[in-house]
Tab-separated table of C-alpha atoms and ligand atoms in Angstrom:
chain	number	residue	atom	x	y	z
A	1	UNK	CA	117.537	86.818	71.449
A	2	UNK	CA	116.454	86.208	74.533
A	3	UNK	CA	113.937	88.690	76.533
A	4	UNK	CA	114.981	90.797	79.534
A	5	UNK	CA	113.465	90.003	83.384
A	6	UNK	CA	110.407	91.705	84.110
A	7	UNK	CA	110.227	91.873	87.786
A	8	UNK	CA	107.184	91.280	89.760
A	9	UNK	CA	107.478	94.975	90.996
A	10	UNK	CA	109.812	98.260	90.479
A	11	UNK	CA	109.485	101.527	91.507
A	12	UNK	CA	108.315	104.440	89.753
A	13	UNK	CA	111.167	107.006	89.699
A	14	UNK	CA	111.788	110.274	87.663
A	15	UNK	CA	113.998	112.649	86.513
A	16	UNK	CA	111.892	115.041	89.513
A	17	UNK	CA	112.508	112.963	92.300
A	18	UNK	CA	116.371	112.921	91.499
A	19	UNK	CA	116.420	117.075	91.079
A	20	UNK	CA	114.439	117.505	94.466
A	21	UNK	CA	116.650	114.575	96.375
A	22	UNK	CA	119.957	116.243	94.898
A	23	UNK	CA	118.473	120.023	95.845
A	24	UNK	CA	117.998	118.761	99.399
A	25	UNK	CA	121.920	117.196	99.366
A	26	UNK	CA	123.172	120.675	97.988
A	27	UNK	CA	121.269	122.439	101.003
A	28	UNK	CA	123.514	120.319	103.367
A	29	UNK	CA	120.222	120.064	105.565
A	30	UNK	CA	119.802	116.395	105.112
A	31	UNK	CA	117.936	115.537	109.031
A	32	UNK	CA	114.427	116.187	109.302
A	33	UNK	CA	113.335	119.410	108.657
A	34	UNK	CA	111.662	121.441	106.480
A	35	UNK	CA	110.662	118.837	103.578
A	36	UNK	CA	109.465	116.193	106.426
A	37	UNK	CA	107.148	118.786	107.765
A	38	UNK	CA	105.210	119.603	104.176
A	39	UNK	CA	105.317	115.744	103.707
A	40	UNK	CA	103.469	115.007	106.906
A	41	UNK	CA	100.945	118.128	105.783
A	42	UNK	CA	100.548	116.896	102.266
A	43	UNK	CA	99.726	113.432	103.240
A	44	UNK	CA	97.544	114.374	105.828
A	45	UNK	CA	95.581	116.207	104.165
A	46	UNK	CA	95.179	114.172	101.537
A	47	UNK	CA	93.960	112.118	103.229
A	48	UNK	CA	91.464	113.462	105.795
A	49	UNK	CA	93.182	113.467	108.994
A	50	UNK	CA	94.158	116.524	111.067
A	51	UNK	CA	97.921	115.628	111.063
A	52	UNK	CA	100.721	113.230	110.468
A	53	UNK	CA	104.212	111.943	111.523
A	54	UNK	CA	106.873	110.312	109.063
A	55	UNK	CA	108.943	107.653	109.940
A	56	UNK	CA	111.271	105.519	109.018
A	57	UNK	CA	109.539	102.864	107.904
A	58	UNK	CA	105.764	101.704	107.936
A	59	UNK	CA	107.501	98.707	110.445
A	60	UNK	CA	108.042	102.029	113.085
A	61	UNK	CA	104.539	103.974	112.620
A	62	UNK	CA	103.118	100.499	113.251
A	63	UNK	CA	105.401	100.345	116.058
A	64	UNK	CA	104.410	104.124	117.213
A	65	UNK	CA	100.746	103.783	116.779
A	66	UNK	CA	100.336	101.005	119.362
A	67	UNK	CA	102.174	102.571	121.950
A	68	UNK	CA	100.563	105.874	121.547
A	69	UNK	CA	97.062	103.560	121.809
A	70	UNK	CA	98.627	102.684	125.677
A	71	UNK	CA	99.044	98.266	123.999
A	72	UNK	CA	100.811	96.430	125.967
A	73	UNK	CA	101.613	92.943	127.476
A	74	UNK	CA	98.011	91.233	128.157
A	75	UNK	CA	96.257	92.804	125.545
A	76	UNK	CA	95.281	91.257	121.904
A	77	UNK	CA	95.593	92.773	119.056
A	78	UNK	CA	93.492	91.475	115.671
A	79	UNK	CA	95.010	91.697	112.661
A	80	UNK	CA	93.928	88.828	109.442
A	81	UNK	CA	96.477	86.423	108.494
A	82	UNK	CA	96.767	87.595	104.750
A	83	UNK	CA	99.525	89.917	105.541
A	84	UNK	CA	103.395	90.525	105.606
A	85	UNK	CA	104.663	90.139	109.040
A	86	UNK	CA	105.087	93.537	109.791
A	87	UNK	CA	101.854	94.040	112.048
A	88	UNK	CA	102.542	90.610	114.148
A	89	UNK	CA	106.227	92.647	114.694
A	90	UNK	CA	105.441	95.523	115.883
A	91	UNK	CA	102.286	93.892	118.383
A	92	UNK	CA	105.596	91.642	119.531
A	93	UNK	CA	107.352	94.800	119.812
A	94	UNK	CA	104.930	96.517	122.639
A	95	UNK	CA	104.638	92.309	124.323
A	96	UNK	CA	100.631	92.169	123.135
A	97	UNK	CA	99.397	88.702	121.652
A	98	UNK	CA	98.471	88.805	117.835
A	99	UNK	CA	95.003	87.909	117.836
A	100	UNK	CA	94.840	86.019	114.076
A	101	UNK	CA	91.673	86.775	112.208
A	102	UNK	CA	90.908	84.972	108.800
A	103	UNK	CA	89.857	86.712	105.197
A	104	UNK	CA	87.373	86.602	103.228
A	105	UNK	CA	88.281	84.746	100.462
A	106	UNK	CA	86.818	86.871	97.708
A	107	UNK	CA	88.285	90.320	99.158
A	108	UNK	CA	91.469	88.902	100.911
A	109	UNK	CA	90.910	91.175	103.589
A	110	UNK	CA	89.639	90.520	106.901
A	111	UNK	CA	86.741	88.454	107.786
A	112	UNK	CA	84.308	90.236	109.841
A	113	UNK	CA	82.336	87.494	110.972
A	114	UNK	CA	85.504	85.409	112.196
A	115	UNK	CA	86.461	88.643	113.890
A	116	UNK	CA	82.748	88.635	115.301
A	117	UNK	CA	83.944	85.382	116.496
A	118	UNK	CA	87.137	85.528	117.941
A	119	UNK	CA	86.928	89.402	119.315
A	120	UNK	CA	86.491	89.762	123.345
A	121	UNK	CA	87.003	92.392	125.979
A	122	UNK	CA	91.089	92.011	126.009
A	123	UNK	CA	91.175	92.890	122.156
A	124	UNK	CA	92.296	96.736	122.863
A	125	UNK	CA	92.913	97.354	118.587
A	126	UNK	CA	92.466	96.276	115.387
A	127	UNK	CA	94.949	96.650	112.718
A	128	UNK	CA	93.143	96.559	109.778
A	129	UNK	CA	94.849	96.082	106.497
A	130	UNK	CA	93.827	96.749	103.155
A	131	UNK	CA	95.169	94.384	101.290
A	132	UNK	CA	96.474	94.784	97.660
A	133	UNK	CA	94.856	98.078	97.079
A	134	UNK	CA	90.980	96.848	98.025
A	135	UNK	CA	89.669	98.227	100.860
A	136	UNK	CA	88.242	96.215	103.495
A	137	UNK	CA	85.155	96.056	105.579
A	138	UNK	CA	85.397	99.429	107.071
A	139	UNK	CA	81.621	100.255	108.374
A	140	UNK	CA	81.497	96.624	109.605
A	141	UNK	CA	84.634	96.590	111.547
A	142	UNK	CA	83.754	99.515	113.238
A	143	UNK	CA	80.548	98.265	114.971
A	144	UNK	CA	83.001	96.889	117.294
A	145	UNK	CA	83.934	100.234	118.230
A	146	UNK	CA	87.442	98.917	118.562
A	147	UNK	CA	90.024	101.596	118.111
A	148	UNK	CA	91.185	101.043	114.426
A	149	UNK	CA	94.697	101.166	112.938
A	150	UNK	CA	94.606	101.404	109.301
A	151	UNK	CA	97.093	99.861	107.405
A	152	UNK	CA	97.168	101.810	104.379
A	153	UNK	CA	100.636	100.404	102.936
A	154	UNK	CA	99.226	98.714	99.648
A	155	UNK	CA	96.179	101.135	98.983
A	156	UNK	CA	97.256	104.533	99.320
A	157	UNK	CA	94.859	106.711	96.893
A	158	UNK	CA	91.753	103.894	97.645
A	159	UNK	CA	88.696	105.244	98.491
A	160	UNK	CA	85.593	103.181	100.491
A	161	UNK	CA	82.063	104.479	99.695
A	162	UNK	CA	83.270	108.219	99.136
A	163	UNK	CA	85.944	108.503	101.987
A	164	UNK	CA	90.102	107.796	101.339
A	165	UNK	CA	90.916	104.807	103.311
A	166	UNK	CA	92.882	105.888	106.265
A	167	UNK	CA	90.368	108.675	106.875
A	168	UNK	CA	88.669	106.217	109.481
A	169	UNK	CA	90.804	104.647	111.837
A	170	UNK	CA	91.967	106.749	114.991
A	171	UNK	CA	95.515	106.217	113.408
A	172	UNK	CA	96.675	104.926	109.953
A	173	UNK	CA	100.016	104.167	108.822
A	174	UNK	CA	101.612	104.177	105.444
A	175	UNK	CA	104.682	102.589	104.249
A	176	UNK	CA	106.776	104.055	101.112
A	177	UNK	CA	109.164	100.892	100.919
A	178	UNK	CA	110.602	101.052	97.193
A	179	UNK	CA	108.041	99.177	95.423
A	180	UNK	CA	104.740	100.612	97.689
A	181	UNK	CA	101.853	102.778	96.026
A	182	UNK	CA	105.003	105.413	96.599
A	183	UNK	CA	108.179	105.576	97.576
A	184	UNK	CA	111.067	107.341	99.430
A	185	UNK	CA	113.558	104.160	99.142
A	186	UNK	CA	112.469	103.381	102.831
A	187	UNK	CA	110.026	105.288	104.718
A	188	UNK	CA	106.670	105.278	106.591
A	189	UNK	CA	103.686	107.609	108.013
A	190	UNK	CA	101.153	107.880	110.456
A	191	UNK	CA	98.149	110.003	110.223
A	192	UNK	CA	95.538	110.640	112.744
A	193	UNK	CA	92.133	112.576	113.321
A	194	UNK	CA	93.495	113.365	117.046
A	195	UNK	CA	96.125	116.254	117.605
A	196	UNK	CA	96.958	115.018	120.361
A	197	UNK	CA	97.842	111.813	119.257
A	198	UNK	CA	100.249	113.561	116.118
A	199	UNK	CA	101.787	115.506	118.972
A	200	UNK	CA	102.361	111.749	121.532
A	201	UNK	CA	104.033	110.328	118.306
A	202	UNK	CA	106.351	113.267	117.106
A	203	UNK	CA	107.636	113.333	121.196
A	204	UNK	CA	108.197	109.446	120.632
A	205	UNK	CA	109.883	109.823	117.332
A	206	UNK	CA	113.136	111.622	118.895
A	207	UNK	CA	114.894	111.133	121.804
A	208	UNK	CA	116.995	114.517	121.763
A	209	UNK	CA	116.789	117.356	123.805
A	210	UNK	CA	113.689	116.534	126.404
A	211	UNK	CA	112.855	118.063	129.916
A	212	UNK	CA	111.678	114.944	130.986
A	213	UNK	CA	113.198	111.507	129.916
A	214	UNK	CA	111.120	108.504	129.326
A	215	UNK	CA	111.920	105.208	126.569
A	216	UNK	CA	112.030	107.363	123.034
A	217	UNK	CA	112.995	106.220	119.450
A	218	UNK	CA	115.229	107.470	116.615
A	219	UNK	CA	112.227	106.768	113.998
A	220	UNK	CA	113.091	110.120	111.898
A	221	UNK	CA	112.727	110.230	108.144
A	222	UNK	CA	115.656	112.479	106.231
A	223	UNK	CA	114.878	115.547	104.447
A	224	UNK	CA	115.915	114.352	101.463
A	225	UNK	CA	113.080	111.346	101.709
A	226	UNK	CA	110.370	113.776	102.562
A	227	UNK	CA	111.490	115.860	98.946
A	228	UNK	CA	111.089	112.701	97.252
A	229	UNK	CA	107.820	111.833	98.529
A	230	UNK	CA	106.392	114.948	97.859
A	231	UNK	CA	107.577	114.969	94.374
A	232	UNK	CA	106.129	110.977	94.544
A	233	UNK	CA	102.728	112.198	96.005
A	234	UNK	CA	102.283	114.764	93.357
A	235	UNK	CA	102.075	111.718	90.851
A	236	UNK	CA	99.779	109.469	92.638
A	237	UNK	CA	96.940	109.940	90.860
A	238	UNK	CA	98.573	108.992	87.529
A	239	UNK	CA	100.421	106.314	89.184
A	240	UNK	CA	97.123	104.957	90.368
A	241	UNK	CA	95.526	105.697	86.794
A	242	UNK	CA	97.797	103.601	85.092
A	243	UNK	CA	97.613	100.898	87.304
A	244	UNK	CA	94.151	100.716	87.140
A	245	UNK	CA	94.064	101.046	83.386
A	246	UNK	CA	96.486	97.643	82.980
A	247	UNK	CA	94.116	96.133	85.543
A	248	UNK	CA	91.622	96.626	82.815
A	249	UNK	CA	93.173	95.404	79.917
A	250	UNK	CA	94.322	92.005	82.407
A	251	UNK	CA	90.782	91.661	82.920
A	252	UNK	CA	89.866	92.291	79.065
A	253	UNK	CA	92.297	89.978	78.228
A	254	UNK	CA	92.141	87.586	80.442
A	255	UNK	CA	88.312	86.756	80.926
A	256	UNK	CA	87.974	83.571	79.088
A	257	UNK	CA	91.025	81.914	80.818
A	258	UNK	CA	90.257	78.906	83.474
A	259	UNK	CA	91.392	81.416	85.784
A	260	UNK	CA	89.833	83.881	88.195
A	261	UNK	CA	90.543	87.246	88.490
A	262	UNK	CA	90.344	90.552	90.920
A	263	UNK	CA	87.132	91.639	91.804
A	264	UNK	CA	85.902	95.113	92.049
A	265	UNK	CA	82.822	96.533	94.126
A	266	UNK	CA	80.378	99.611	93.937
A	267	UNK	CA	81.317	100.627	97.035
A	268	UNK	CA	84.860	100.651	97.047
A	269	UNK	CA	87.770	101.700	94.464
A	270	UNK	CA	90.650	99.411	93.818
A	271	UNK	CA	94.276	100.827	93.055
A	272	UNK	CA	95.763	97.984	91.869
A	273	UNK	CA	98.995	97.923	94.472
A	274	UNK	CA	98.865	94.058	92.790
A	275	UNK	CA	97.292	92.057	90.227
A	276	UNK	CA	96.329	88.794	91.994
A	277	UNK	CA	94.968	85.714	89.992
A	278	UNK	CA	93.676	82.573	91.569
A	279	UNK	CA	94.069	79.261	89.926
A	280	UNK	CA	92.196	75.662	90.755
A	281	UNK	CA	95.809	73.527	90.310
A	282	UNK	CA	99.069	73.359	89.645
A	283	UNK	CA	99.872	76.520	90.836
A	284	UNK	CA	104.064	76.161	91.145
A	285	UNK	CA	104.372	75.010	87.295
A	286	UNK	CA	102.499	77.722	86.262
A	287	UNK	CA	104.607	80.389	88.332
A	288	UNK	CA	107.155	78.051	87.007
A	289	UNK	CA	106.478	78.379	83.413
A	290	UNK	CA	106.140	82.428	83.753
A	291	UNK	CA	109.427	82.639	85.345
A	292	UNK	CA	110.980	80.302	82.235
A	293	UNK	CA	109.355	83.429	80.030
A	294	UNK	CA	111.209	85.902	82.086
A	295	UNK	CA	108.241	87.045	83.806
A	296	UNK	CA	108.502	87.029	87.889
A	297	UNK	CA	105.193	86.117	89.515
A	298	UNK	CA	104.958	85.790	93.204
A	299	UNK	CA	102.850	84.681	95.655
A	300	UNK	CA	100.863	87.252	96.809
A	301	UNK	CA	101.826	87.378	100.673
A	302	UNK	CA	105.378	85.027	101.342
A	303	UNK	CA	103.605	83.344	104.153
A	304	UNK	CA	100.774	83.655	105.915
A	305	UNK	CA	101.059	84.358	109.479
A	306	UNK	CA	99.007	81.541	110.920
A	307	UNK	CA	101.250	79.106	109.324
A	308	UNK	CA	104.276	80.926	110.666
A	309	UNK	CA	102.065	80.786	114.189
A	310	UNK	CA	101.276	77.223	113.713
A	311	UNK	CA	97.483	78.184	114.037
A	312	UNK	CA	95.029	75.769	111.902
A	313	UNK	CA	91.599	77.812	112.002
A	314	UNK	CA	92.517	80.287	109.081
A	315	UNK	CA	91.259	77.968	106.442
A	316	UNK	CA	90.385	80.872	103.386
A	317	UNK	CA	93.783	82.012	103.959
A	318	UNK	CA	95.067	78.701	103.741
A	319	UNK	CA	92.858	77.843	100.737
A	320	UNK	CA	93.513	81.638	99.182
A	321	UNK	CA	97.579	81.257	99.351
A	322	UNK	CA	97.290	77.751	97.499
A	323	UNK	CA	95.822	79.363	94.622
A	324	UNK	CA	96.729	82.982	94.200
A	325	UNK	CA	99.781	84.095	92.392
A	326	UNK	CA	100.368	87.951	91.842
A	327	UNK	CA	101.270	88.786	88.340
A	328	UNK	CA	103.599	92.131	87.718
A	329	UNK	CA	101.037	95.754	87.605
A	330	UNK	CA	103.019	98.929	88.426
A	331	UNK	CA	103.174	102.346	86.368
A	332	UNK	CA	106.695	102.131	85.306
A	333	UNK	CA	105.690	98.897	82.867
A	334	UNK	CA	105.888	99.256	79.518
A	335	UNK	CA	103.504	98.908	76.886
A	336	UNK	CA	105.665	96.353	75.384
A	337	UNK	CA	106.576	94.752	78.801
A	338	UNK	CA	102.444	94.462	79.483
A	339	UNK	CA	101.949	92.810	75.988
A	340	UNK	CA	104.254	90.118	77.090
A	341	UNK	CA	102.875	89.486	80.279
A	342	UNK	CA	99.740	89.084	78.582
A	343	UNK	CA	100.701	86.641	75.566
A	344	UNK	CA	102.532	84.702	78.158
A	345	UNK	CA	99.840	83.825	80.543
A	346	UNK	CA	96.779	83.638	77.490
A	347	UNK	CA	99.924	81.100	76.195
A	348	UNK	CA	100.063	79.125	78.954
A	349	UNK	CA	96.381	78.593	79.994
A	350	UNK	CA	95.021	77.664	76.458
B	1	LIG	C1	105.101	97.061	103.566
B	1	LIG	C2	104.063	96.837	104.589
B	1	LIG	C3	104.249	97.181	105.942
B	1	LIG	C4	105.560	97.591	106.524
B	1	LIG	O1	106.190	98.636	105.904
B	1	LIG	P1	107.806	98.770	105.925
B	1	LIG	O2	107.992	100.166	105.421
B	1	LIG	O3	108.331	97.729	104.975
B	1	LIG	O4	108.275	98.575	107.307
B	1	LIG	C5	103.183	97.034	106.809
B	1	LIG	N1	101.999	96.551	106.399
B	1	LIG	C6	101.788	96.175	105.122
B	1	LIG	C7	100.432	95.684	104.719
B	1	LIG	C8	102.821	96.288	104.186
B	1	LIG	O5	102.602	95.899	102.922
């Protein structure tokens, strides 16, 4: 008999989330409205700031966030090269020039020295990732006293010495594509300390009804999103639980394989948003032989963006993307579906 596909990610749905989208349809109040509103509080507050604005998609509160920081053409952005390309979009989108920053090789987040390097007096942000639920060099990054866009998509629920990540930057943003920490099909946030900033973004948001008309966006999220990602946000911390607890078991399992796997600090907590191992060669057969066992591994970002940019100086994210592959970790696995994964990779590397 041959095995069913586990893909390298799925979401983590429930009988909840379908009662509180279909309560939403029944209402016939689908736009934003009430449900967007406790969504943006929720989140918010979980996470430190004074308020928040969702979107529809983490691609548009990127997009948001720089405008409402005044970027524009002439100015650089950083951001590492590690990353999806959604943060080289949306500095495209406002005309700035992506200023490409490499990682540290152990963390796969940004490099502070090369940013101590590379930063000068037109750098007017920092989008900061943190990349597969570890966050980055927060205290470090903010010597530059830089203002600080948090990219919280893959670590929602992380926490750096006793603070959430996205507590720090002057705005953060969130993404709650299908497969993200969690999920409202498509959808995004930004949170900020500033008031006034929450207040700049909601005018941007929607272009309806205004005294005054200036360039707006139709960025809204649907009522019927914000239910779901309330009911989703109510489940985080077992979400984050169990990805943390088949983290351990990969690293139980796994420790005597020529392989090397996630690390984890004191200082920081890691939630797991992907399992990542690096391997010393053949890195395509082994993917290879995974996939032949019906297990999708991927690499961990598609490309990275100085290869798309045609920039040679990021050599750890060069070096890092030739020998990481990111193995399947998400709550809705099951405990037989993690017992393959295992057997197949102890199977291949002995
Ligand atoms: C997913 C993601 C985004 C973009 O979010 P979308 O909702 O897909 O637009 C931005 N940054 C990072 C690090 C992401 O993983």
């Amino acid at each position: 008999m041959k095995e069913s596909i586990i893909p390298h990610s799925r979401p983590t749905l429930s009988e909840t989330d379908i009662q509180v989208v279909s309560q939403v349809l029944k209402s016939g109040n689908i736009v934003q409205g009430e449900h967007v509103g406790n969504f943006e509080k929720s989140l918010s507050t979980f996470i430190g700031h004074k308020g928040g604005v969702a979107t529809n998609s983490g691609s548009s509160a990127l997009h948001l966030a720089l405008i409402a920081l005044k970027i524009s053409k002439g100015d650089e952005v950083a951001l590492p090269s590690f990353v999806c390309t959604a943060p080289l979009n949306a500095i495209k989108y406002v005309g700035a020039t992506p200023l490409l920053i490499d990682i540290n090789p152990e963390t796969m987040n940004m490099d502070f020295a090369n940013l101590k390097r590379k930063i000068n007096p037109e750098t007017k942000a920092i989008i900061l990732p943190h990349m597969f639920g570890l966050p980055a060099d927060v205290d470090e990054i903010m010597e530059f006293e830089k203002p600080l866009i948090e990219d919280c998509a893959h670590s929602l629920g992380a926490k750096y010495v006793d603070e959430r990540v996205g507590s720090f930057g002057i705005l953060s943003i969130f993404s709650f594509y299908a497969t993200k920490m969690i999920s409202t099909g498509e959808g995004g946030m930004i949170t900020s300390a500033s008031l006034d900033l929450v207040e700049n973004i909601k005018d941007l948001r929607e272009y309806d009804k205004k005294e005054e008309w200036k360039v707006r966006y139709n960025y809204k999220m649907t009522d019927f999103q914000a239910a779901m990602g309330l009911s989703q946000i109510s489940k985080l911390p077992e979400f984050v639980q169990k990805r943390r607890a088949i983290a351990k078991l990969y690293n139980q399992e796994f420790k005597d394989l020529p392989i090397e796997m996630p690390k984890e600090y004191d200082d920081r907590s890691h939630v797991f948003y992907r399992y990542i191992i690096k391997v010393d060669k053949n890195l395509l057969g082994i993917r290879k032989r995974l996939m032949d066992e019906g297990i999708i591994c991927e690499r961990p970002v598609y490309k990275p963006l100085h290869q798309y940019l045609d920039d040679r100086e990021c050599l750890s994210a060069q070096r890092t993307w030739n020998r990481s592959l990111s193995i399947p970790i998400y709550p809705s696995l099951t405990d037989n579906e993690i017992e393959r994964i295992i057997s197949s990779v102890k199977r291949i590397f002995v």
